Amino acid sequence: MSAALGTEPFLERAPLELRDWFVQLLTRWFHLPELLQWVLHNLISIVAILAVFGLFFAFTTIAERKLLGRLQNRLGPNRTGLPKFSRLLGGWHFKHKLFGLTQPFADAIKALTKEDIVPAGADKLLHFLAPVIVVAFSLMTFAVLPFGRHYIPVEMDAALLYFFAAGSATELAIFMAGWSSRNKYSLLSAMRALAQLISYELPLILSVVPVVLITGTLSTQQIVIAQGGLTLGFLPHWFVFTPWGFAGFIIFLVSALAESNRSPFDLPEAESELVAGHLTEYSGFKYALFFMAEYFGLTALSGLGITIFLGGWQAPYGFLEFIPSYLWFMGKLVLMIMFFIWIRGTLLRLRIDQLTRLSWKFLVPLALINLVNAAFWSLTADCSAPLQIARWAASIIVIVVPFFFMGRKLSAGFAPRTYRYAP
Amino acid sequence: MLGSGILKGLAVTAKNFAGSYYDPKRMVTVEYPEKATPVPENYRSFPFLVTENAEDPMGSLRCVACQICEKECPPQCIIIEKSKDKKPDAAGKMQLYPAVFNIDTSVCMSCQICVEVCPFDSIKMDQVFEVAATDRFTDLLLTREKLAKPNSYYHKIHPTEADEVDTRLTAERQAAADKAKTAAAAKAAAAAAKPVSPTQPAPAPVAVAPKATPPAA
């Protein structure tokens, strides 16, 4: 890796150089053996990911609250500032409000100092393990995301497979939470959550398969590299700018929303309707851990969506490459998260039957058709320039026509809604 | 087409988002400790005592310690002790005054019955709502010094009601003054008639006069 690094601009390699310098420094001081060097090397990567995405999570919560407020013509939290000692007014007081940006730290202190209630009849071990496991597995998915040109914690040939395996394991933790609470409502809603997660696992993976088909690899880094350059001279060669890629991206977005339990698919723990679903018997920091895992899951899925459809760390055009690749990735990630918040501020929650119908009767067939579309796309890759237009048109028709007819069938009898008495 | 409703909804919220930055009329939030929405005129919190003279609040309380409010108060949160002496009120008449007038606002239920029964318009409802206190026995038990507020303050918080009360009170005081004036005039006339009477040969009214004078006075 370091051989390739030498030619990179300084900003691109600065964090890696820092890490290598630190490892070398410690090696020189303590004469570390090869194995410990390797451990230290990877520990630094892990700590960096935890720190960056821990902070990212913290500021996602405040960004979510502020953005939701703005979407609803409110201000959102803007009070929490830095405590400052002033002799003039006496004692501690919050003089610097900082737009409420320190709210997540106040929330963390609140969650940490709250009483941790474990029901008397609960399975103590599972009740404790569930939040730990859910956070652990949602963090494990970060291991295979390429955050930049040289920033991938673990380079793996079957990275996509690993991502979905680790991501699906959080479902186990959700059922653990419902089961160990010894509360029938927790159990019921955990089963509902499982039904939702398993329903949407299928379209999520099916929406990713076309990309694997086109690139011929499961490695996330290779998929990003395949998205370099321009198509037709002006479009970045990102998969979202192809007919099958766009359809896949939409299916991926919807399934990612459902997989991360977010509005409009947040019915496992619909705040305004249920008592927090499988989190009913959790309080204090364990509850916060579930929350954290949910945001980590959302961030990881957004990262995967960026990697697969939005060109990963690639800059859209060559002249923009002076911005380091990891900043491109983080920028796209922020935009994705903001889009998810925008969706949350707009759409209403679905009913459980609508939720499963959308998955099984619409997204799964559409994803299968999209797979055929991608196969057509990869078979016609070498056709001549005039035929390219026909290729694009055919690919668009193959996905739009089924979308139109299946959409009509899906909403037949449900939409548009007519009101008998109101205009 | 499926999804067009979603796009419309996204457009609405996007408009909200952009509008919230340049159109203050969209925002419903009033940032309370810095700004406050004005309370409606008829809003009421706890009673206060009206004084005529802001310079000397204790000397010019309208209250004459008749204790009607104390007896009518449903949760019995008013404690009044009458004075031993009398003081002239706004009309110049000698009246008792409350030596102690306490309202326990931790008990008061803001029912306004004390205001409705008061024949002297001396107790009215206040509009303060920031009444948080650290000690309920010292801070929530309001003494007459804390309760006394000038008539101008009453005009400020309940303008319509205060105008009506003031016109009524001035009319009543005018009537009383007129009555006193006519009585004084009658007395003066009677007094003026006395020196004249010896000249006239009428002994009978002189004998009646001493009996008739006390009611006139």
XYZ file of C-alpha atoms in Angstrom:
640
model
C 0.000 0.000 0.000
C 2.779 2.423 0.898
C 4.298 2.113 -2.580
C 1.083 3.452 -4.130
C 0.860 6.087 -1.422
C 4.062 7.834 -2.401
C 2.553 9.374 -5.531
C -0.582 10.648 -3.814
C -1.088 14.319 -2.851
C -0.311 15.142 0.759
C -3.912 15.540 1.983
C -4.839 12.167 0.543
C -2.130 10.284 2.436
C -1.829 12.467 5.577
C -3.935 10.287 7.946
C -2.175 7.110 6.812
C 1.250 8.719 7.171
C 0.290 9.772 10.681
C -0.718 6.232 11.567
C 2.454 4.709 10.131
C 4.591 7.314 11.879
C 2.911 6.529 15.202
C 3.391 2.779 14.772
C 7.040 3.288 13.840
C 7.554 5.583 16.800
C 6.177 3.011 19.246
C 8.136 0.253 17.538
C 11.342 2.208 17.981
C 10.611 2.979 21.621
C 9.380 -0.417 22.789
C 10.952 -2.703 20.156
C 7.573 -4.190 19.288
C 7.541 -7.580 17.567
C 5.965 -7.920 14.112
C 2.677 -9.249 15.472
C 2.185 -6.397 17.937
C 2.950 -3.902 15.185
C 0.209 -5.454 13.118
C -2.208 -5.350 16.080
C -1.349 -1.726 16.802
C -1.723 -0.834 13.147
C -5.248 -2.234 13.057
C -6.195 -0.927 16.497
C -5.480 2.597 15.312
C -7.805 2.045 12.339
C -10.504 0.741 14.665
C -10.112 3.643 17.065
C -10.270 6.093 14.170
C -13.492 4.529 12.875
C -15.026 4.483 16.345
C -14.081 8.093 16.982
C -15.161 9.417 13.583
C -18.431 7.516 13.413
C -19.146 7.967 17.110
C -18.972 11.723 16.600
C -20.822 11.366 13.325
C -23.608 9.561 15.197
C -23.687 12.271 17.859
C -24.024 15.032 15.319
C -26.487 13.040 13.219
C -28.891 13.070 16.160
C -28.696 16.841 16.551
C -28.793 17.365 12.776
C -31.857 15.162 12.608
C -33.646 17.128 15.308
C -32.730 20.487 13.826
C -33.569 19.496 10.256
C -36.857 17.904 11.259
C -37.664 21.128 13.060
C -36.929 23.199 9.987
C -38.957 20.835 7.802
C -41.895 21.473 10.126
C -41.290 25.230 10.489
C -39.846 24.864 13.967
C -36.449 25.882 15.290
C -35.289 22.603 16.758
C -33.005 22.383 19.795
C -30.845 25.514 19.976
C -30.234 25.998 23.698
C -27.517 23.643 24.862
C -24.252 25.505 24.947
C -21.009 25.374 26.821
C -21.112 25.930 30.574
C -19.057 28.954 31.500
C -18.046 30.184 34.915
C -18.830 33.806 35.352
C -18.302 35.840 38.503
C -20.690 38.464 37.229
C -23.828 36.351 37.309
C -22.580 33.800 39.815
C -22.163 30.084 39.283
C -22.351 28.032 36.122
C -24.607 29.177 33.395
C -25.117 28.521 29.732
C -23.964 31.665 28.081
C -22.615 30.322 24.810
C -25.445 28.570 23.084
C -23.456 27.432 20.012
C -26.726 26.807 18.134
C -27.408 23.910 20.508
C -24.608 21.883 18.950
C -23.538 20.363 22.271
C -26.973 18.774 22.722
C -25.734 15.217 21.939
C -23.243 15.397 24.820
C -25.958 16.529 27.186
C -28.090 13.631 25.927
C -25.222 11.201 26.466
C -24.739 12.368 30.049
C -28.457 12.043 30.623
C -28.568 8.517 29.200
C -25.522 7.462 31.241
C -26.850 8.771 34.526
C -30.333 7.333 34.158
C -31.401 4.337 36.189
C -30.841 1.032 34.429
C -33.989 -1.005 35.013
C -33.957 -4.735 34.379
C -37.345 -6.459 34.784
C -37.464 -9.039 37.582
C -38.571 -11.789 35.218
C -36.088 -10.928 32.497
C -33.347 -13.207 31.262
C -30.587 -11.061 32.729
C -27.775 -12.269 30.492
C -29.661 -11.941 27.191
C -31.168 -8.659 28.308
C -27.658 -7.327 28.831
C -26.179 -8.926 25.718
C -28.805 -7.708 23.237
C -27.734 -4.029 23.131
C -24.059 -5.017 23.143
C -24.515 -7.382 20.209
C -26.633 -4.992 18.213
C -23.957 -2.296 18.471
C -21.139 -4.760 17.816
C -22.665 -6.145 14.635
C -23.686 -2.789 13.275
C -20.111 -1.568 13.827
C -18.658 -4.661 12.161
C -20.263 -3.638 8.880
C -17.980 -0.593 8.778
C -14.981 -2.877 8.345
C -15.511 -3.388 4.608
C -16.604 0.098 3.574
C -14.006 1.898 1.451
C -13.895 5.353 3.023
C -11.264 6.561 0.594
C -8.811 5.502 -2.054
C -6.551 3.849 0.530
C -8.918 3.779 3.463
C -10.560 0.422 3.784
C -10.145 -1.287 7.136
C -10.303 -4.857 5.798
C -9.832 -5.634 2.119
C -11.891 -8.692 1.445
C -12.873 -10.472 -1.748
C -16.345 -11.262 -0.440
C -16.878 -7.888 1.230
C -20.511 -7.545 0.156
C -21.343 -10.975 1.495
C -19.653 -10.108 4.779
C -21.537 -6.794 4.978
C -24.932 -8.429 4.615
C -24.018 -11.260 6.976
C -22.968 -8.830 9.713
C -25.920 -6.555 9.014
C -28.425 -9.397 9.281
C -26.999 -10.483 12.621
C -28.515 -7.398 14.244
C -31.898 -9.033 13.696
C -30.831 -11.717 16.138
C -30.121 -9.050 18.725
C -33.545 -7.513 18.206
C -35.190 -10.843 18.855
C -32.932 -11.341 21.876
C -34.166 -8.035 23.239
C -37.810 -8.961 22.744
C -37.418 -12.450 24.144
C -35.295 -11.633 27.172
C -37.578 -8.839 28.352
C -40.244 -11.393 29.442
C -42.894 -9.012 28.237
C -45.416 -10.267 25.717
C -45.623 -6.925 23.976
C -41.858 -6.754 23.603
C -41.873 -10.264 22.175
C -44.732 -9.543 19.769
C -43.124 -6.392 18.461
C -39.743 -8.087 18.197
C -41.428 -10.682 15.974
C -42.996 -7.902 13.954
C -39.626 -6.220 13.630
C -38.141 -9.523 12.491
C -40.898 -9.953 9.912
C -40.127 -6.491 8.587
C -36.363 -6.935 8.544
C -36.516 -10.320 6.833
C -39.032 -9.029 4.260
C -36.742 -6.204 3.301
C -33.510 -8.183 3.423
C -34.506 -9.728 0.103
C -35.055 -6.566 -2.000
C -31.992 -5.017 -0.346
C -29.721 -7.811 -1.506
C -31.483 -8.188 -4.864
C -30.949 -4.501 -5.562
C -27.213 -4.965 -5.030
C -26.875 -8.098 -7.182
C -27.015 -6.204 -10.551
C -23.899 -4.289 -9.518
C -22.125 -7.555 -8.760
C -23.303 -8.823 -12.130
C -21.900 -5.830 -13.971
C -18.602 -5.496 -12.109
C -18.055 -9.210 -11.611
C -16.705 -8.770 -8.081
C -17.937 -8.779 -4.486
C -15.127 -6.547 -3.293
C -16.390 -3.084 -2.365
C -13.101 -1.433 -3.301
C -13.206 -3.014 -6.789
C -16.815 -1.872 -7.232
C -15.805 1.712 -6.463
C -12.832 1.526 -8.821
C -15.174 0.253 -11.563
C -17.150 3.497 -11.216
C -14.284 5.791 -12.211
C -14.306 7.885 -15.388
C -17.134 9.270 -17.477
C -19.936 7.711 -19.539
C -20.893 9.392 -22.841
C -18.307 12.019 -22.107
C -20.257 13.995 -19.502
C -21.907 11.670 -16.966
C -19.747 10.334 -14.122
C -19.579 6.591 -14.538
C -21.542 6.011 -11.346
C -24.030 3.193 -11.472
C -26.850 5.455 -10.326
C -26.626 7.163 -13.739
C -27.677 4.028 -15.605
C -31.312 2.876 -15.923
C -30.772 -0.334 -13.975
C -28.544 1.450 -11.464
C -31.120 4.150 -10.811
C -33.882 1.586 -10.292
C -31.569 -0.438 -8.084
C -30.686 2.659 -6.091
C -34.358 3.488 -5.452
C -35.074 -0.093 -4.366
C -31.969 0.042 -2.214
C -33.068 3.318 -0.599
C -36.523 2.006 0.271
C -35.147 -1.252 1.643
C -32.409 0.560 3.570
C -35.041 2.742 5.199
C -36.968 -0.347 6.239
C -33.823 -2.209 7.340
C -32.777 0.601 9.624
C -36.273 0.949 11.140
C -36.703 4.505 10.022
C -39.772 6.455 9.123
C -41.933 5.639 7.147
C -41.081 2.046 8.096
C -40.503 2.654 11.802
C -43.427 0.609 13.023
C -41.451 -1.796 15.231
C -41.051 1.122 17.635
C -43.591 3.655 16.389
C -43.118 6.356 19.014
C -46.596 7.770 18.792
C -48.436 4.455 18.674
C -46.616 1.765 20.627
C -44.553 1.671 23.772
C -41.217 1.539 21.926
C -41.749 -2.021 20.660
C -38.926 -4.380 21.546
C -37.213 -1.586 23.485
C -40.075 -1.360 25.992
C -38.108 -2.872 28.878
C -34.894 -1.009 28.144
C -33.858 2.203 29.806
C -30.914 4.483 30.266
C -27.730 3.621 28.471
C -28.943 0.305 27.046
C -31.728 2.154 25.279
C -29.177 4.643 24.006
C -27.090 1.736 22.690
C -30.023 0.466 20.627
C -30.486 3.953 19.327
C -26.806 4.180 18.500
C -26.911 0.843 16.691
C -29.843 2.071 14.633
C -27.908 5.117 13.516
C -24.768 3.059 12.899
C -26.866 0.717 10.776
C -28.272 3.646 8.842
C -24.810 5.138 8.358
C -23.377 1.808 7.225
C -26.221 1.217 4.778
C -25.836 4.759 3.444
C -22.129 4.075 3.074
C -22.869 0.893 1.181
C -25.347 2.718 -1.069
C -22.678 5.316 -1.801
C -20.089 2.629 -2.461
C -22.301 0.671 -4.799
C -24.351 3.267 -6.650
C -22.923 6.735 -5.991
C -19.332 6.151 -6.937
C -17.981 5.683 -3.417
C -15.015 7.954 -2.768
C -14.727 8.932 -6.450
C -14.996 12.583 -7.340
C -17.573 13.135 -10.109
C -15.044 14.873 -12.393
C -11.295 14.659 -12.638
C -10.626 18.303 -11.858
C -12.370 17.890 -8.461
C -9.873 15.290 -7.324
C -7.842 17.840 -5.382
C -10.371 17.226 -2.579
C -9.204 14.064 -0.802
C -11.225 10.944 -1.468
C -12.283 10.429 2.156
C -13.881 13.888 2.152
C -15.845 12.961 -0.961
C -17.094 9.867 0.832
C -18.037 11.782 3.980
C -19.746 14.497 1.949
C -21.863 11.975 0.111
C -22.606 10.277 3.420
C -23.824 13.540 4.948
C -26.053 14.142 1.913
C -27.496 10.632 2.145
C -28.245 11.026 5.853
C -29.853 14.403 5.190
C -31.970 12.808 2.500
C -33.109 10.136 4.948
C -33.996 12.860 7.456
C -35.912 14.705 4.736
C -37.860 11.486 4.032
C -38.548 11.086 7.729
C -39.892 14.611 7.944
C -42.202 14.043 4.988
C -43.736 10.604 4.883
C -46.313 8.982 7.094
C -45.854 5.659 8.797
C -47.106 2.581 6.925
C -49.339 -0.109 8.344
C -47.797 -3.576 8.768
C -49.832 -5.059 5.888
C -48.898 -2.155 3.606
C -45.297 -2.616 4.613
C -45.102 -6.288 3.724
C -47.199 -5.812 0.594
C -44.809 -3.159 -0.646
C -41.893 -5.524 -0.177
C -43.259 -8.805 -1.524
C -45.578 -7.549 -4.251
C -43.578 -4.620 -5.535
C -39.926 -4.349 -4.534
C -38.955 -8.007 -4.908
C -40.466 -8.469 -8.425
C -39.094 -5.106 -9.497
C -35.630 -6.056 -8.210
C -35.827 -9.335 -10.146
C -36.795 -7.494 -13.335
C -33.949 -5.094 -12.665
C -31.588 -8.068 -12.457
C -32.667 -9.099 -15.971
C -32.210 -5.501 -17.052
C -28.656 -5.491 -15.721
C -27.958 -8.750 -17.502
C -29.152 -7.157 -20.754
C -26.953 -4.141 -20.021
C -23.846 -6.226 -19.449
C -24.486 -8.327 -22.615
C -24.846 -5.227 -24.803
C -21.836 -3.429 -23.310
C -19.784 -3.634 -26.519
C -22.400 -2.415 -29.004
C -21.631 0.480 -31.358
C -22.423 4.152 -30.705
C -25.796 4.443 -32.547
C -26.978 1.261 -30.900
C -26.093 2.772 -27.513
C -29.202 4.979 -27.749
C -31.345 1.915 -28.421
C -29.626 0.183 -25.504
C -30.461 3.036 -23.139
C -34.060 3.251 -24.399
C -34.583 -0.482 -24.078
C -33.118 -0.531 -20.596
C -35.324 2.361 -19.491
C -38.446 0.725 -20.940
C -37.658 -2.608 -19.321
C -37.727 -1.032 -15.864
C -40.217 1.853 -16.214
C -43.076 -0.128 -17.772
C -43.189 -2.780 -15.021
C -42.812 0.001 -12.443
C -45.816 1.802 -13.918
C -48.093 -1.242 -14.149
C -47.046 -2.778 -10.833
C -47.450 0.590 -9.156
C -50.992 0.865 -10.528
C -51.784 -2.630 -9.366
C -50.253 -1.977 -5.950
C -52.334 1.114 -5.314
C -55.521 -0.148 -7.026
C -58.375 0.266 -4.604
C -56.157 2.280 -2.235
C -55.252 5.404 -4.147
C -56.114 8.055 -5.012
C -58.093 8.322 -1.845
C -61.586 9.717 -2.232
C -63.443 11.514 0.520
C -67.181 11.288 0.639
C -67.836 14.350 2.754
C -64.736 16.476 2.585
C -63.776 18.194 -0.683
C -47.987 7.141 -11.070
C -46.745 5.497 -7.926
C -44.415 7.811 -6.084
C -45.757 11.119 -7.420
C -47.410 11.788 -4.052
C -44.090 11.190 -2.338
C -42.401 13.726 -4.611
C -45.141 16.279 -3.912
C -44.723 15.718 -0.186
C -40.958 16.107 -0.458
C -41.500 19.395 -2.301
C -43.755 20.661 0.495
C -41.245 19.889 3.223
C -38.394 21.281 1.135
C -40.352 24.506 0.819
C -40.845 24.515 4.581
C -37.148 23.984 5.104
C -36.077 26.805 2.813
C -38.861 29.098 3.983
C -37.957 28.675 7.627
C -34.702 30.544 6.969
C -36.017 33.643 5.222
C -39.690 33.898 6.185
C -40.089 34.559 9.912
C -43.870 34.412 9.536
C -43.666 30.655 8.995
C -42.074 30.050 12.356
C -44.474 29.429 15.185
C -41.875 29.254 17.943
C -41.561 32.129 20.402
C -38.293 31.745 22.267
C -39.825 32.172 25.681
C -37.367 33.449 28.259
C -36.166 36.118 25.828
C -39.505 36.851 24.193
C -42.993 36.185 25.454
C -46.363 36.157 23.772
C -48.633 38.858 25.262
C -51.239 37.363 27.562
C -54.908 37.993 26.706
C -56.599 40.805 28.603
C -58.887 38.472 30.487
C -56.079 36.165 31.560
C -55.849 35.883 35.356
C -53.452 34.299 37.776
C -53.648 35.401 41.424
C -55.379 38.314 43.198
C -53.689 41.592 44.091
C -54.792 44.623 46.114
C -55.443 47.941 44.384
C -53.923 51.057 45.941
C -54.900 54.613 45.064
C -51.498 56.187 45.601
C -48.385 54.481 44.271
C -46.195 56.633 46.600
C -47.919 55.376 49.730
C -49.293 51.927 48.935
C -50.001 50.877 52.526
C -51.785 54.129 53.320
C -54.037 54.087 50.284
C -55.328 50.514 50.029
C -58.910 50.452 48.775
C -59.524 47.482 51.063
C -61.494 48.279 54.188
C -60.987 44.853 55.772
C -64.653 43.915 55.518
C -63.536 40.238 55.264
C -66.154 39.250 52.711
C -63.507 37.748 50.428
C -61.993 35.855 53.340
C -65.371 34.280 54.073
C -66.195 33.550 50.436
C -62.814 32.141 49.392
C -63.474 28.442 48.564
C -59.995 27.113 49.412
C -59.687 29.642 52.275
C -56.389 31.050 51.204
C -57.062 34.656 52.360
C -56.152 35.712 55.895
C -57.262 39.180 57.040
C -56.887 40.958 60.369
C -58.757 44.220 60.864
C -56.962 47.288 62.080
C -57.742 48.840 65.486
C -57.777 52.409 64.196
C -59.306 54.092 61.173
C -57.811 55.973 58.267
C -59.456 58.242 55.719
C -60.064 56.509 52.385
C -59.882 58.082 48.924
C -63.205 59.851 49.458
C -62.002 61.171 52.781
C -64.249 58.950 54.819
C -62.793 57.264 57.923
C -62.461 53.503 57.318
C -60.840 50.447 58.836
C -57.937 48.993 56.943
C -56.342 45.478 56.832
C -53.531 45.239 59.397
C -52.741 41.807 57.908
C -53.796 40.709 54.438
C -52.197 37.435 53.315
C -52.965 35.276 50.283
C -51.412 31.837 50.145
C -50.860 31.407 46.399
C -49.933 27.765 46.869
C -53.555 27.257 47.938
C -55.283 29.831 45.732
C -57.128 28.299 42.805
C -57.551 31.548 40.818
C -61.347 31.303 40.883
C -61.865 35.096 41.028
C -64.703 34.790 43.577
C -62.922 37.274 45.892
C -62.963 39.797 43.032
C -66.627 39.224 42.318
C -67.763 39.674 45.926
C -65.630 42.709 46.781
C -67.959 45.730 47.196
C -65.021 48.182 47.186
C -63.252 47.087 43.931
C -60.162 46.666 46.032
C -59.084 43.139 45.026
C -58.431 42.285 41.377
C -56.808 39.478 39.423
C -53.157 39.804 38.485
C -51.465 38.448 35.347
C -48.034 37.396 36.613
C -47.349 33.766 35.747
C -43.645 33.443 36.538
C -44.278 32.537 40.165
C -41.688 29.831 40.719
C -40.182 30.061 44.190
C -37.622 28.197 46.239
C -39.538 28.340 49.542
C -43.272 27.995 49.586
C -43.703 29.413 53.111
C -41.922 32.677 52.522
C -42.222 33.173 48.776
C -45.708 31.863 48.016
C -47.482 33.399 51.016
C -48.019 36.910 49.745
C -48.316 39.632 52.408
C -50.159 42.893 51.840
C -46.875 44.628 50.930
C -46.354 42.175 48.068
C -50.029 42.211 47.111
C -50.418 45.993 46.919
C -50.149 47.311 43.359
C -51.176 50.757 42.097
C -54.320 51.478 40.130
C -52.165 52.397 37.128
C -50.903 48.796 37.052
C -54.506 47.597 37.061
C -55.152 49.895 34.097
C -52.159 48.402 32.342
C -53.189 44.758 32.644
C -57.001 44.992 32.372
C -57.658 48.329 30.576
C -61.355 47.841 29.756
C -62.295 46.534 33.160
C -60.276 49.210 34.961
C -61.898 52.034 32.971
C -65.320 50.723 33.831
C -64.387 50.440 37.531
C -62.904 53.941 37.545
C -65.947 55.570 35.933
C -68.194 53.818 38.422
C -66.037 54.797 41.387
C -65.757 58.453 40.324
C -69.523 58.545 39.744
C -70.118 57.089 43.196
C -67.637 59.479 44.790
C -69.179 62.373 42.886
C -72.614 61.352 44.088
C -71.324 61.062 47.637
C -69.621 64.430 47.345
C -72.785 65.980 45.885
C -74.829 64.453 48.643
C -72.397 65.764 51.220
C -72.452 69.137 49.524
C -76.265 69.295 49.503
C -76.315 68.116 53.077
C -73.756 70.761 53.953
C -75.757 73.307 52.017
C -78.907 72.282 53.817
C -77.064 72.508 57.109
C -75.697 75.886 56.162
C -79.163 76.950 55.130
C -80.509 75.677 58.397
C -77.714 77.439 60.236
C -78.406 80.571 58.227
C -82.081 80.221 59.053
C -81.330 80.082 62.821
C -80.054 83.617 63.313
C -83.046 84.835 61.362
C -85.593 82.914 63.396
C -85.459 85.019 66.617
C -86.721 88.001 64.642
C -89.794 86.122 63.623
C -92.549 85.352 66.016
C -92.497 81.591 65.740
C -91.509 79.759 68.947
C -92.549 76.280 67.853
C -89.651 75.529 65.263
C -87.037 76.543 67.851
C -88.276 73.837 70.147
C -88.132 71.216 67.330
C -84.781 72.264 65.913
C -82.474 70.624 68.540
C -84.161 67.280 67.886
C -83.887 67.599 64.097
C -80.197 68.588 63.973
C -78.473 65.236 64.819
C -79.694 63.378 61.687
C -78.726 66.354 59.524
C -75.212 66.257 60.909
